[in-house]
Coordinates of C-alpha atoms in Angstrom, one line a residue:
Chain T
M1 CA 99.6 147.6 125.0
R2 CA 97.3 150.2 126.5
P3 CA 94.7 149.9 129.2
G4 CA 91.3 150.2 127.6
I5 CA 90.4 153.3 129.5
Y6 CA 92.6 155.1 127.0
R7 CA 90.9 153.4 124.0
A8 CA 88.9 156.4 122.9
A9 CA 91.9 158.7 123.3
A10 CA 94.1 156.3 121.3
A11 CA 91.5 156.0 118.5
L12 CA 91.1 159.8 118.4
L13 CA 94.9 160.2 118.5
L14 CA 95.3 157.8 115.6
A15 CA 92.5 159.5 113.6
A16 CA 94.1 162.9 114.3
L17 CA 97.6 161.8 113.4
L18 CA 96.5 160.3 110.2
S19 CA 94.5 163.4 109.2
A20 CA 96.5 166.3 110.6
C21 CA 99.5 165.7 112.9
A22 CA 101.0 163.1 110.6
G23 CA 101.1 165.2 107.5
P24 CA 99.6 164.1 104.2
P25 CA 100.0 160.7 102.5
R26 CA 101.5 160.4 99.0
L27 CA 98.5 161.7 97.0
P28 CA 96.6 159.3 94.8
L29 CA 96.6 160.1 91.1
N30 CA 93.2 160.7 89.7
K31 CA 94.2 162.2 86.3
L32 CA 97.5 162.2 84.6
S33 CA 97.4 166.0 84.4
E34 CA 97.7 166.2 88.2
A35 CA 101.3 164.9 88.1
K36 CA 103.6 167.9 88.4
P37 CA 107.0 168.3 86.8
G38 CA 109.6 166.7 89.1
E39 CA 107.1 164.1 90.3
T40 CA 107.2 160.4 89.6
I41 CA 104.0 158.3 89.5
V42 CA 104.4 155.1 91.6
V43 CA 102.3 152.1 90.9
G44 CA 102.1 148.9 93.0
R45 CA 99.9 146.6 95.0
V46 CA 99.7 144.9 98.4
E47 CA 98.1 141.6 99.1
I48 CA 97.4 139.7 102.3
V49 CA 97.2 135.9 102.1
P50 CA 94.8 134.6 103.3
P51 CA 92.7 137.7 102.6
L52 CA 91.2 139.6 105.5
A53 CA 88.0 138.1 106.8
E54 CA 85.0 140.3 107.7
N55 CA 85.7 140.2 111.5
E56 CA 89.4 140.7 111.4
Q57 CA 89.3 144.5 111.4
K58 CA 87.2 145.8 114.3
L59 CA 86.8 149.4 113.2
T60 CA 84.9 152.3 114.7
V61 CA 83.2 155.2 113.0
G62 CA 86.4 157.2 113.2
S63 CA 88.6 154.5 111.8
G64 CA 86.2 153.0 109.2
Y65 CA 88.1 154.4 106.3
L66 CA 91.0 152.1 107.1
K67 CA 88.9 149.0 106.2
D68 CA 90.8 146.8 103.7
Q69 CA 93.7 149.3 103.7
L70 CA 97.3 148.7 104.4
I71 CA 99.4 151.8 105.2
L72 CA 103.0 151.7 103.9
I73 CA 105.2 153.8 106.1
T74 CA 107.8 155.4 103.9
S75 CA 110.8 157.7 104.3
D76 CA 113.5 159.3 102.1
K77 CA 116.1 158.0 104.5
F78 CA 116.4 154.3 105.4
R79 CA 116.2 153.0 108.9
R80 CA 114.9 149.9 110.6
L81 CA 111.7 150.5 112.6
T82 CA 112.1 149.0 116.0
A83 CA 108.9 150.4 117.5
E84 CA 105.5 151.6 116.4
P85 CA 105.9 154.7 114.1
T86 CA 105.6 158.1 115.6
P87 CA 102.9 160.5 114.2
G88 CA 105.6 162.2 112.1
E89 CA 106.6 158.9 110.5
Y90 CA 103.2 158.6 108.9
T91 CA 103.9 161.5 106.7
G92 CA 104.3 160.5 103.1
R93 CA 102.7 157.1 103.7
I94 CA 101.0 155.2 100.9
E95 CA 97.4 154.3 101.6
A96 CA 97.2 151.0 99.7
R97 CA 93.8 149.4 99.3
L98 CA 94.3 145.6 99.5
D99 CA 94.2 143.7 96.3
K100 CA 94.0 146.9 94.2
D101 CA 96.7 148.8 92.5
F102 CA 97.7 152.0 94.2
T103 CA 98.8 154.9 92.0
V104 CA 100.4 157.7 93.9
R105 CA 102.4 160.9 93.2
S106 CA 105.9 161.0 94.6
S107 CA 109.0 163.1 94.4
N108 CA 111.4 161.9 91.7
K109 CA 113.9 160.7 94.4
P110 CA 114.3 157.1 95.6
F111 CA 112.5 156.3 98.9
Y112 CA 112.1 153.5 101.3
I113 CA 109.2 151.4 102.6
L114 CA 109.9 150.9 106.3
A115 CA 106.9 148.8 107.2
G116 CA 103.3 148.2 106.5
G117 CA 100.4 148.3 108.9
I118 CA 96.8 147.3 109.1
M119 CA 94.4 148.5 111.8
T120 CA 93.0 145.5 113.6
N121 CA 91.1 147.3 116.3
G122 CA 89.8 150.8 116.0
E123 CA 88.7 151.0 119.6
D124 CA 92.3 151.1 120.9
G125 CA 94.2 151.8 117.7
Q126 CA 95.8 148.4 117.5
M127 CA 97.8 147.7 114.3
A128 CA 99.3 144.6 112.9
W129 CA 102.7 145.3 111.4
F130 CA 104.2 143.8 108.2
P131 CA 107.9 144.0 107.3
G132 CA 109.4 146.6 105.1
G133 CA 113.1 147.3 104.6
L134 CA 112.6 147.9 100.8
E135 CA 114.0 150.5 98.5
V136 CA 111.8 152.1 95.8
P137 CA 114.5 152.7 93.1
I138 CA 113.3 155.8 91.3
R139 CA 115.8 157.1 88.7
P140 CA 116.2 160.7 87.6
G141 CA 113.7 161.3 84.7
D142 CA 111.3 158.5 85.7
K143 CA 107.7 159.6 84.9
A144 CA 106.0 156.5 86.1
I145 CA 107.2 153.3 87.6
Y146 CA 105.9 149.9 88.7
I147 CA 107.3 148.6 92.0
G148 CA 105.6 145.2 92.1
T149 CA 103.0 143.4 94.3
L150 CA 104.0 142.9 97.9
R151 CA 102.3 139.7 99.0
Y152 CA 102.3 139.0 102.7
Y153 CA 101.6 135.5 103.9
R154 CA 100.2 135.5 107.5
N155 CA 98.4 133.2 109.9
E156 CA 95.1 133.7 111.7
F157 CA 97.0 135.6 114.5
M158 CA 98.4 138.1 111.9
D159 CA 101.9 136.8 112.4
V160 CA 103.7 137.2 109.1
K161 CA 105.1 134.0 107.7
K162 CA 106.8 135.2 104.6
T163 CA 106.9 138.1 102.1
V164 CA 106.9 137.6 98.4
L165 CA 107.5 140.2 95.7
V166 CA 105.3 139.4 92.6
D167 CA 106.1 140.9 89.2
D168 CA 102.8 141.6 87.6
Y169 CA 104.2 144.3 85.3
A170 CA 102.3 143.4 82.1
R171 CA 98.9 143.6 83.8
A172 CA 99.7 146.7 85.8
N173 CA 101.1 148.5 82.8
A174 CA 98.0 147.6 80.7
E175 CA 95.7 148.8 83.5
F176 CA 97.7 152.0 83.9
K177 CA 97.4 152.8 80.2
K178 CA 93.7 152.0 80.2
T179 CA 93.0 154.3 83.1
Y180 CA 95.4 157.2 82.4
G181 CA 96.0 157.0 78.7
A182 CA 99.0 155.9 76.6
R183 CA 101.2 158.9 77.1
Y184 CA 103.4 157.1 79.6
S185 CA 104.5 153.5 80.0
L186 CA 105.4 152.3 83.5
R187 CA 109.1 151.5 83.9
K188 CA 109.6 148.3 85.8
A189 CA 111.4 149.3 89.0
L190 CA 110.7 146.5 91.5
V191 CA 111.3 147.3 95.1
R192 CA 114.5 145.7 96.4
P193 CA 115.5 144.7 100.0
V194 CA 117.9 147.0 101.7
R195 CA 121.0 145.0 102.8
Chain B
M1 CA 81.3 143.9 120.0
R2 CA 81.6 145.3 123.5
Y3 CA 77.9 144.7 124.2
R4 CA 78.2 141.1 123.1
K5 CA 81.2 140.8 125.4
L6 CA 79.2 142.4 128.2
F7 CA 76.3 140.0 127.6
Y8 CA 78.6 137.1 127.9
A9 CA 80.3 138.6 130.9
C10 CA 76.9 138.7 132.7
L11 CA 76.1 135.2 131.5
A12 CA 79.5 133.9 132.7
S13 CA 79.3 135.7 136.0
V14 CA 76.6 133.4 137.1
T15 CA 78.9 130.4 136.8
L16 CA 82.2 132.2 137.3
L17 CA 83.0 130.5 140.6
S18 CA 82.5 127.0 139.1
G19 CA 86.1 126.8 137.8
C20 CA 87.0 126.2 134.2
A21 CA 83.6 125.4 132.8
S22 CA 82.2 128.9 132.9
S23 CA 82.0 130.2 129.4
S24 CA 79.8 130.9 126.4
P25 CA 78.4 129.2 124.5
P26 CA 77.6 126.4 127.0
R27 CA 79.1 123.0 126.3
D28 CA 79.2 119.8 128.2
L29 CA 82.4 119.6 130.4
D30 CA 82.7 115.9 129.4
D31 CA 82.5 116.5 125.6
P32 CA 85.3 114.5 124.1
T33 CA 86.2 117.3 121.7
N34 CA 87.0 119.7 124.7
S35 CA 90.4 121.1 125.3
L36 CA 91.7 122.7 128.4
Y37 CA 93.2 126.2 127.8
F38 CA 94.8 127.8 130.8
G39 CA 97.5 130.1 132.1
H40 CA 98.2 132.7 134.8
I41 CA 98.3 136.4 135.0
D42 CA 99.8 138.3 137.9
M43 CA 98.1 141.7 137.8
S44 CA 99.2 142.8 141.3
D45 CA 100.9 145.9 139.9
A46 CA 98.0 146.9 137.8
P47 CA 95.9 149.8 139.0
G48 CA 92.5 148.0 138.8
G49 CA 93.6 144.4 139.6
V50 CA 91.8 141.9 137.4
N51 CA 88.5 140.1 137.8
A52 CA 87.5 139.1 134.2
A53 CA 89.1 138.1 130.9
D54 CA 88.1 137.4 127.4
V55 CA 89.4 134.6 125.1
E56 CA 88.6 135.2 121.5
Q57 CA 88.0 132.4 119.0
I58 CA 90.0 133.5 116.0
A59 CA 89.2 130.5 113.9
P60 CA 86.9 129.0 112.7
P61 CA 84.9 132.2 112.3
T62 CA 81.8 132.4 114.5
K63 CA 79.1 134.9 115.3
F64 CA 80.0 134.7 119.0
P65 CA 83.7 134.6 119.2
Y66 CA 84.2 135.5 122.9
W67 CA 84.7 132.9 125.6
K68 CA 84.7 133.8 129.2
P69 CA 87.4 131.9 131.2
G70 CA 87.1 131.1 134.8
L71 CA 89.5 133.4 136.7
R72 CA 90.7 132.9 140.2
K73 CA 93.8 134.4 141.8
G74 CA 95.3 135.0 138.4
L75 CA 94.6 131.5 137.1
F76 CA 92.4 131.6 134.0
C77 CA 91.1 128.5 132.4
L78 CA 88.5 127.1 130.0
A79 CA 87.9 123.4 129.9
I80 CA 85.3 123.3 127.1
L81 CA 87.0 124.7 124.0
P82 CA 86.4 122.9 120.8
P83 CA 89.2 122.7 118.2
G84 CA 90.1 126.1 116.8
S85 CA 92.5 129.1 117.2
Y86 CA 92.3 131.2 120.4
Q87 CA 94.0 134.0 122.2
V88 CA 93.4 136.1 125.3
T89 CA 92.2 139.5 124.1
D90 CA 91.9 141.4 127.3
F91 CA 91.8 141.3 131.1
S92 CA 89.7 143.8 133.1
G93 CA 89.4 145.0 136.6
G94 CA 87.6 148.0 138.1
D95 CA 87.1 150.4 135.2
M96 CA 90.2 149.3 133.4
V97 CA 90.5 147.0 130.4
Y98 CA 93.9 145.7 129.5
D99 CA 93.9 144.9 125.8
F100 CA 96.2 142.3 124.2
P101 CA 97.3 142.7 120.6
R102 CA 96.1 140.3 117.9
Q103 CA 99.6 140.1 116.4
G104 CA 102.4 138.7 118.5
N105 CA 100.0 137.7 121.3
P106 CA 101.8 135.1 123.5
T107 CA 98.6 133.4 124.5
S108 CA 97.7 132.4 121.0
V109 CA 97.2 128.7 120.4
R110 CA 95.9 126.6 117.5
I111 CA 94.1 123.6 118.9
R112 CA 93.9 120.8 116.3
K113 CA 93.2 117.9 118.6
P114 CA 91.6 117.8 122.1
G115 CA 94.1 118.1 124.9
I116 CA 95.7 120.3 127.6
Y117 CA 97.1 123.6 126.4
F118 CA 99.1 125.7 128.9
V119 CA 99.6 129.2 127.4
G120 CA 102.0 130.4 130.1
S121 CA 102.3 132.5 133.2
Y122 CA 102.6 136.3 132.8
K123 CA 103.1 139.4 134.9
Y124 CA 101.7 142.9 134.3
V125 CA 104.5 145.4 134.1
P126 CA 103.7 149.2 133.9
V127 CA 105.7 151.0 131.2
K128 CA 106.9 154.5 131.9
T129 CA 105.4 157.1 129.5
G130 CA 105.6 160.9 129.1
F131 CA 103.3 163.3 131.0
F132 CA 100.9 163.7 128.1
E133 CA 101.0 160.1 126.9
G134 CA 98.4 157.5 127.8
A135 CA 99.4 154.7 130.2
K136 CA 101.0 151.7 128.7
F137 CA 101.9 148.3 130.0
A138 CA 103.8 145.2 129.0
I139 CA 103.1 141.6 129.8
K140 CA 106.2 139.7 130.8
R141 CA 106.4 136.0 130.6
V142 CA 107.5 134.5 134.0
N143 CA 108.4 131.0 135.2
K144 CA 106.0 130.8 138.1
P145 CA 103.5 129.4 138.7
T146 CA 104.4 126.4 136.6
E147 CA 102.1 124.3 134.5
A148 CA 102.0 121.6 137.2
E149 CA 101.2 124.1 140.0
L150 CA 98.3 125.5 138.0
L151 CA 97.0 122.0 137.1
R152 CA 97.0 121.0 140.7
R153 CA 94.9 124.1 141.5
I154 CA 92.5 123.3 138.6
L155 CA 92.2 119.7 140.0
E156 CA 90.7 121.2 143.2
Y157 CA 87.7 122.7 141.4
P158 CA 84.6 120.6 142.3
D159 CA 83.3 120.5 138.7
I160 CA 86.7 119.3 137.4
Q161 CA 86.8 116.6 140.2
K162 CA 83.5 115.2 138.9
S163 CA 84.4 115.3 135.2
A164 CA 86.5 113.4 132.7
W165 CA 89.1 116.1 133.2
K166 CA 90.3 114.6 136.5
K167 CA 92.0 111.6 134.9
K168 CA 93.4 113.6 132.0
I169 CA 94.9 116.2 134.3
E170 CA 96.3 113.6 136.6
A171 CA 97.9 111.9 133.6
R172 CA 99.4 115.2 132.5
L173 CA 100.8 115.8 135.9
A174 CA 102.4 112.4 135.9
H175 CA 103.9 113.1 132.6
L176 CA 105.3 116.4 133.9
R177 CA 106.9 114.7 136.9
Q178 CA 108.9 112.4 134.6

C-alpha cells in the first residue's frame, strides 16, 4: 500500500515500466508471415467470472490502455511470486484482452506463467493478482500451440475463488485458421500446473 | 472520482461530529434495513495522522459508491448502510491519502441482512523502502480496541442514544459479555 501523495508517481512508474523499463511484451501476431523461424505462436484466452463491471477498473489517461486487459507475467524459469513483480519481471508478459483469444509470438522453448494481474486503480497503480504456477509446454518444432482458456472465478472484492482450465481447442483452432490461413493447425498443449 | 469523493467529503464534514450517521447519501438512522459498519485505525505513526476516510460500496453498483464514515480518535463507523458489499478504500490526513487495495482488503464485508458488522482494529505500520522508492505502509490487524470497547464508545454518541441503535448495541454488548 502506498500513501496517495505518491499516486501520480506510481502511475507514471507503472506506465514507464510497462512501456520502457520492463522490456517488451510477447508480440501479438498480426500476420502469419511475422512469425520468424525458431518462434512458436501461442494461442490462449483469459476470462474473469463474473466479468469486470464498468466501475471496477478506475483507469487514468496513462493507464487507459489496460482496460479489460489481464497481464500474464511469464518467465523462462519457474519461481513462485511472493511479492508484486519488479519492473524487469514484466518483460515477456502476455497482454491478454479479457474474453478474446490472444495470439502471441514466443521463442520455441517452454515457459511459465507466474501470475496474472489486472489494474484496478490507475491513480495509484493498484493491481489485483491472479494465480499462475503454470507451464506452457512448447515442444521443439512446434509452430503454433493452443494453451487453453484460463477462467478465474472471483468475488466482488477481486478475491480469487478458483481457477479452471477450459479446453476450447476446436473453436480456437477454427478461429486461428480463419484469421491466419490454413497453413498451420494449432497443436493442443494445455498449460499444466507446476508441482 | 476524486471530485465526487471531495463533494461528499464536504457534505459529510457538516455532520462529521454527529457520530455514525454522517454519510452520503442521507438515510434515516432508524431505517430497519440499516447496518452498523465500524472498526478502528491507529494512525499515530502516520506522517499526516488521519481525519477522514472513505468506504466504497462495491455492490450493488451505484453511481455514488462512496460513503463517508464518522471518524473520531481512530473509530470509524457508519450506522446507515443498506445491504451490499463494502470496504474501506482510504484514510486521509493532512495532504496524505492512504489507499487500501481492492483485493485482500481486510475491511471488506458483504452485508446480506441488517446487523452490526465489526471489521477489526488496525494499526498503520511504515514499511522501510529504498532511497529512490516511494513511501509504503502496511496495515496490521491488532487486538485492541476490542469490538465491545468500540461499541461502548459508539453508544455515547448523542444521535445513537436517541435512535433504534441504542437497544441493538446494548444487546450486542450483552452477547459479547457471555
